[in-house]
Amino acid sequence: DTGVSQDPRHKITKRGQNVTFRCDPISEHNRLYWYRQTLGQGPEFLTYFQNEAQLEKSRLLSDRFSAERPKGSFSTLEIQRTEQGDSAMYLCASSGAGTPMGATDTQYFGPGTRLTVL
Amino acid sequence: GESVGLHLPTLSVQEGDNSIINCAYSNSASDYFIWYKQESGKGPQFIIDIRSNMDKRQGQRVTVLLNKTVKHLSLQIAATQPGDSAVYFCAENRGQGNLIFGKGTKLSVKP
């Protein structure tokens, strides 16, 4: 399967614990995005990378959240001191094959990581 | 505030009928629109997209129409099948990389 992959698919944690999610984008894609989706809502943008550079962060990304893409390939999203309000599906998407229209390239999503904070 | 939204939260159609899912957007600067299908427990799946310099685009059994005058987007699914049952989201790109999603329409197909 050459699509976007995410790990783990499910994570249950206790309030106050730290969690880390991984995303592997489609191999030739240089843009990687993180979104959060709560039940009954559409995905909400969190942050995105072009290669290893983090270009934009949403106001939703509090200081407890940090994302990295150190080598411009896979990315990690860490949530520190989790709260019950962090319970959601965390989606990763990738786009772009080096085209000039990179900002409007189709974003392909992974299956998501469902986080439950008890 | 500015948002992408949908007119109906649920839509029920008979198998074989055509489905039309609507979406309104408010930012006239948006230049790229996408429809995604999301099945339960899965990530959004790309269906079709359209750029603002087009009014219509067709795919396999799907057509997207864009009316920039009234800032309206629609997805038409021909001969709807049970496998089309899912939540459908429209999303807009305002040229900054991130997508703005609406709340979604749940399509149910009756056999």
Short mmCIF file of C-alpha atoms in Angstrom, two decimals:
data_model
loop_
_atom_site.label_atom_id
_atom_site.label_comp_id
_atom_site.label_asym_id
_atom_site.label_seq_id
_atom_site.Cartn_x
_atom_site.Cartn_y
_atom_site.Cartn_z
CA ASP A 1 0.00 0.00 0.00
CA THR A 2 1.57 3.30 -1.06
CA GLY A 3 -0.92 5.60 0.64
CA VAL A 4 -0.52 7.67 3.79
CA SER A 5 -0.07 5.52 6.87
CA GLN A 6 -0.49 6.41 10.52
CA ASP A 7 0.50 4.67 13.70
CA PRO A 8 -1.01 3.76 16.05
CA ARG A 9 -4.57 3.50 14.80
CA HIS A 10 -5.96 3.74 18.30
CA LYS A 11 -4.53 5.13 21.52
CA ILE A 12 -6.13 5.17 24.94
CA THR A 13 -4.34 7.14 27.59
CA LYS A 14 -4.94 8.66 30.98
CA ARG A 15 -5.22 12.39 31.50
CA GLY A 16 -1.84 13.96 32.05
CA GLN A 17 0.13 11.43 30.02
CA ASN A 18 2.11 12.27 26.88
CA VAL A 19 1.32 10.62 23.57
CA THR A 20 3.10 10.59 20.22
CA PHE A 21 1.66 9.74 16.82
CA ARG A 22 3.50 8.98 13.63
CA CYS A 23 2.59 9.69 10.02
CA ASP A 24 4.29 8.34 6.92
CA PRO A 25 3.23 10.31 3.83
CA ILE A 26 3.10 9.17 0.24
CA SER A 27 6.79 8.84 -0.60
CA GLU A 28 7.20 11.55 -3.23
CA HIS A 29 5.02 14.11 -1.45
CA ASN A 30 6.82 17.09 0.02
CA ARG A 31 3.89 18.55 1.96
CA LEU A 32 2.49 16.97 5.10
CA TYR A 33 -0.52 18.14 7.10
CA TRP A 34 -2.03 17.35 10.47
CA TYR A 35 -5.74 17.75 11.18
CA ARG A 36 -7.97 16.97 14.14
CA GLN A 37 -11.51 15.68 13.80
CA THR A 38 -14.07 15.39 16.57
CA LEU A 39 -17.27 13.39 16.30
CA GLY A 40 -19.76 14.84 13.85
CA GLN A 41 -17.43 17.56 12.64
CA GLY A 42 -15.18 18.06 9.68
CA PRO A 43 -11.41 17.92 10.07
CA GLU A 44 -9.75 21.03 11.51
CA PHE A 45 -6.32 22.07 10.38
CA LEU A 46 -3.50 21.95 12.93
CA THR A 47 -0.21 22.41 11.09
CA TYR A 48 1.67 21.63 7.91
CA PHE A 49 5.20 21.05 6.67
CA GLN A 50 6.90 21.57 3.38
CA ASN A 51 9.81 19.18 3.47
CA GLU A 52 11.21 19.61 7.00
CA ALA A 53 10.02 23.19 7.47
CA GLN A 54 6.89 23.80 9.53
CA LEU A 55 5.17 26.57 7.58
CA GLU A 56 1.91 27.17 9.38
CA LYS A 57 0.34 26.42 12.74
CA SER A 58 -3.29 26.82 13.70
CA ARG A 59 -4.40 28.53 16.88
CA LEU A 60 -5.77 25.10 17.80
CA LEU A 61 -2.19 23.93 18.25
CA SER A 62 -1.62 24.86 21.87
CA ASP A 63 1.81 24.79 23.49
CA ARG A 64 1.11 21.22 24.61
CA PHE A 65 1.21 20.14 20.97
CA SER A 66 4.38 19.81 18.96
CA ALA A 67 4.96 18.42 15.51
CA GLU A 68 8.19 17.54 13.77
CA ARG A 69 9.33 16.32 10.41
CA PRO A 70 13.08 16.11 10.92
CA LYS A 71 14.14 14.56 7.63
CA GLY A 72 11.31 15.76 5.47
CA SER A 73 9.77 12.30 5.33
CA PHE A 74 7.72 10.96 8.26
CA SER A 75 6.26 13.28 10.88
CA THR A 76 5.40 12.96 14.55
CA LEU A 77 2.74 14.78 16.53
CA GLU A 78 3.22 14.85 20.28
CA ILE A 79 0.65 15.91 22.84
CA GLN A 80 1.96 16.58 26.32
CA ARG A 81 -0.14 16.47 29.49
CA THR A 82 -3.18 15.19 27.63
CA GLU A 83 -6.62 16.47 28.57
CA GLN A 84 -10.01 14.89 27.97
CA GLY A 85 -10.71 17.58 25.39
CA ASP A 86 -7.85 16.20 23.30
CA SER A 87 -9.91 13.09 22.54
CA ALA A 88 -10.37 13.09 18.79
CA MET A 89 -9.25 11.52 15.53
CA TYR A 90 -5.88 12.87 14.44
CA LEU A 91 -5.54 12.80 10.69
CA CYS A 92 -2.45 13.18 8.56
CA ALA A 93 -2.48 14.11 4.88
CA SER A 94 0.17 14.64 2.26
CA SER A 95 0.32 16.41 -1.05
CA GLY A 96 2.60 17.75 -3.70
CA ALA A 97 5.08 16.21 -6.01
CA GLY A 98 7.20 19.28 -6.49
CA THR A 99 4.72 21.03 -8.74
CA PRO A 100 4.47 24.82 -8.86
CA MET A 101 0.85 24.51 -7.74
CA GLY A 102 1.92 22.95 -4.48
CA ALA A 103 -0.48 24.99 -2.40
CA THR A 104 -3.46 23.54 -4.22
CA ASP A 105 -2.30 19.99 -4.77
CA THR A 106 -4.73 17.32 -3.73
CA GLN A 107 -4.34 16.26 -0.12
CA TYR A 108 -4.57 12.53 0.49
CA PHE A 109 -5.46 11.42 3.97
CA GLY A 110 -4.32 8.55 6.11
CA PRO A 111 -6.66 6.38 8.22
CA GLY A 112 -6.14 8.52 11.33
CA THR A 113 -5.21 7.84 14.93
CA ARG A 114 -8.14 7.80 17.32
CA LEU A 115 -7.12 9.18 20.71
CA THR A 116 -9.20 8.59 23.81
CA VAL A 117 -8.16 10.40 26.97
CA LEU A 118 -9.68 8.94 30.13
CA GLY B 1 -17.49 34.22 10.37
CA GLU B 2 -16.09 32.72 7.20
CA SER B 3 -16.78 29.05 6.85
CA VAL B 4 -17.62 26.25 4.52
CA GLY B 5 -20.93 24.66 5.35
CA LEU B 6 -23.52 22.30 4.02
CA HIS B 7 -27.23 22.84 3.60
CA LEU B 8 -28.36 19.44 4.93
CA PRO B 9 -26.84 17.25 7.62
CA THR B 10 -28.44 14.04 6.26
CA LEU B 11 -29.63 12.81 2.90
CA SER B 12 -31.46 9.57 2.22
CA VAL B 13 -31.86 8.25 -1.32
CA GLN B 14 -33.09 5.12 -3.00
CA GLU B 15 -30.52 2.87 -4.60
CA GLY B 16 -30.20 3.76 -8.25
CA ASP B 17 -31.39 7.33 -7.83
CA ASN B 18 -29.13 10.34 -8.26
CA SER B 19 -27.85 12.18 -5.18
CA ILE B 20 -27.09 15.87 -4.88
CA ILE B 21 -25.11 17.17 -1.95
CA ASN B 22 -24.77 20.91 -1.55
CA CYS B 23 -22.20 23.16 0.01
CA ALA B 24 -21.98 26.91 0.56
CA TYR B 25 -18.77 28.82 1.06
CA SER B 26 -18.24 32.41 2.06
CA ASN B 27 -14.70 33.31 1.02
CA SER B 28 -14.64 34.57 -2.53
CA ALA B 29 -10.84 34.31 -2.50
CA SER B 30 -10.99 30.51 -2.34
CA ASP B 31 -9.60 29.07 -5.54
CA TYR B 32 -9.74 25.32 -5.09
CA PHE B 33 -12.51 23.06 -3.81
CA ILE B 34 -12.52 19.38 -3.01
CA TRP B 35 -15.11 16.77 -2.14
CA TYR B 36 -14.15 14.00 0.25
CA LYS B 37 -16.00 10.84 1.26
CA GLN B 38 -15.50 9.50 4.75
CA GLU B 39 -16.66 6.10 5.89
CA SER B 40 -16.97 5.28 9.54
CA GLY B 41 -13.60 4.86 11.24
CA LYS B 42 -11.63 5.84 8.15
CA GLY B 43 -9.86 8.93 6.90
CA PRO B 44 -11.40 11.18 4.23
CA GLN B 45 -11.09 9.78 0.72
CA PHE B 46 -10.62 12.16 -2.21
CA ILE B 47 -13.50 12.08 -4.69
CA ILE B 48 -13.15 15.03 -7.02
CA ASP B 49 -11.84 18.57 -7.08
CA ILE B 50 -12.45 21.74 -9.03
CA ARG B 51 -10.52 24.96 -9.44
CA SER B 52 -12.17 28.34 -9.42
CA ASN B 53 -11.61 28.88 -13.14
CA MET B 54 -14.03 26.03 -13.88
CA ASP B 55 -17.81 25.64 -13.47
CA LYS B 56 -18.13 21.91 -13.82
CA ARG B 57 -15.98 18.84 -13.62
CA GLN B 58 -16.97 15.23 -14.14
CA GLY B 59 -15.54 12.03 -12.84
CA GLN B 60 -16.74 8.48 -12.74
CA ARG B 61 -20.41 8.73 -11.65
CA VAL B 62 -19.67 12.05 -9.93
CA THR B 63 -19.98 15.63 -11.07
CA VAL B 64 -18.99 18.76 -9.19
CA LEU B 65 -20.60 22.08 -10.01
CA LEU B 66 -19.23 25.42 -8.87
CA ASN B 67 -21.29 28.60 -8.89
CA LYS B 68 -19.00 31.43 -7.90
CA THR B 69 -21.73 34.04 -8.16
CA VAL B 70 -23.62 32.59 -5.21
CA LYS B 71 -20.61 30.80 -3.68
CA HIS B 72 -22.20 27.39 -4.02
CA LEU B 73 -20.69 23.97 -4.66
CA SER B 74 -22.52 20.73 -5.30
CA LEU B 75 -21.66 17.07 -5.71
CA GLN B 76 -23.86 14.93 -7.89
CA ILE B 77 -23.62 11.16 -7.66
CA ALA B 78 -25.29 9.23 -10.45
CA ALA B 79 -27.00 5.89 -9.85
CA THR B 80 -26.27 5.91 -6.14
CA GLN B 81 -25.15 2.59 -4.72
CA PRO B 82 -25.08 1.22 -1.16
CA GLY B 83 -21.30 1.62 -1.20
CA ASP B 84 -21.80 5.36 -1.56
CA SER B 85 -23.21 5.54 1.97
CA ALA B 86 -20.83 7.75 3.93
CA VAL B 87 -20.34 11.29 5.17
CA TYR B 88 -19.42 13.73 2.42
CA PHE B 89 -17.37 16.85 3.10
CA CYS B 90 -16.65 19.77 0.91
CA ALA B 91 -13.41 21.60 1.59
CA GLU B 92 -11.93 24.82 0.31
CA ASN B 93 -8.35 25.92 -0.11
CA ARG B 94 -7.70 29.60 0.27
CA GLY B 95 -4.24 29.38 -1.20
CA GLN B 96 -2.47 28.94 2.11
CA GLY B 97 -2.09 25.18 2.04
CA ASN B 98 -4.59 24.17 4.71
CA LEU B 99 -8.10 23.03 3.87
CA ILE B 100 -11.24 24.42 5.48
CA PHE B 101 -13.86 21.71 5.86
CA GLY B 102 -17.60 21.93 6.26
CA LYS B 103 -19.49 19.83 8.77
CA GLY B 104 -20.48 17.08 6.37
CA THR B 105 -23.60 15.48 4.96
CA LYS B 106 -24.41 11.90 5.84
CA LEU B 107 -25.66 10.04 2.79
CA SER B 108 -27.75 6.92 3.38
CA VAL B 109 -28.70 4.70 0.46
CA LYS B 110 -31.84 2.61 0.83
CA PRO B 111 -31.87 -0.72 -1.02
#
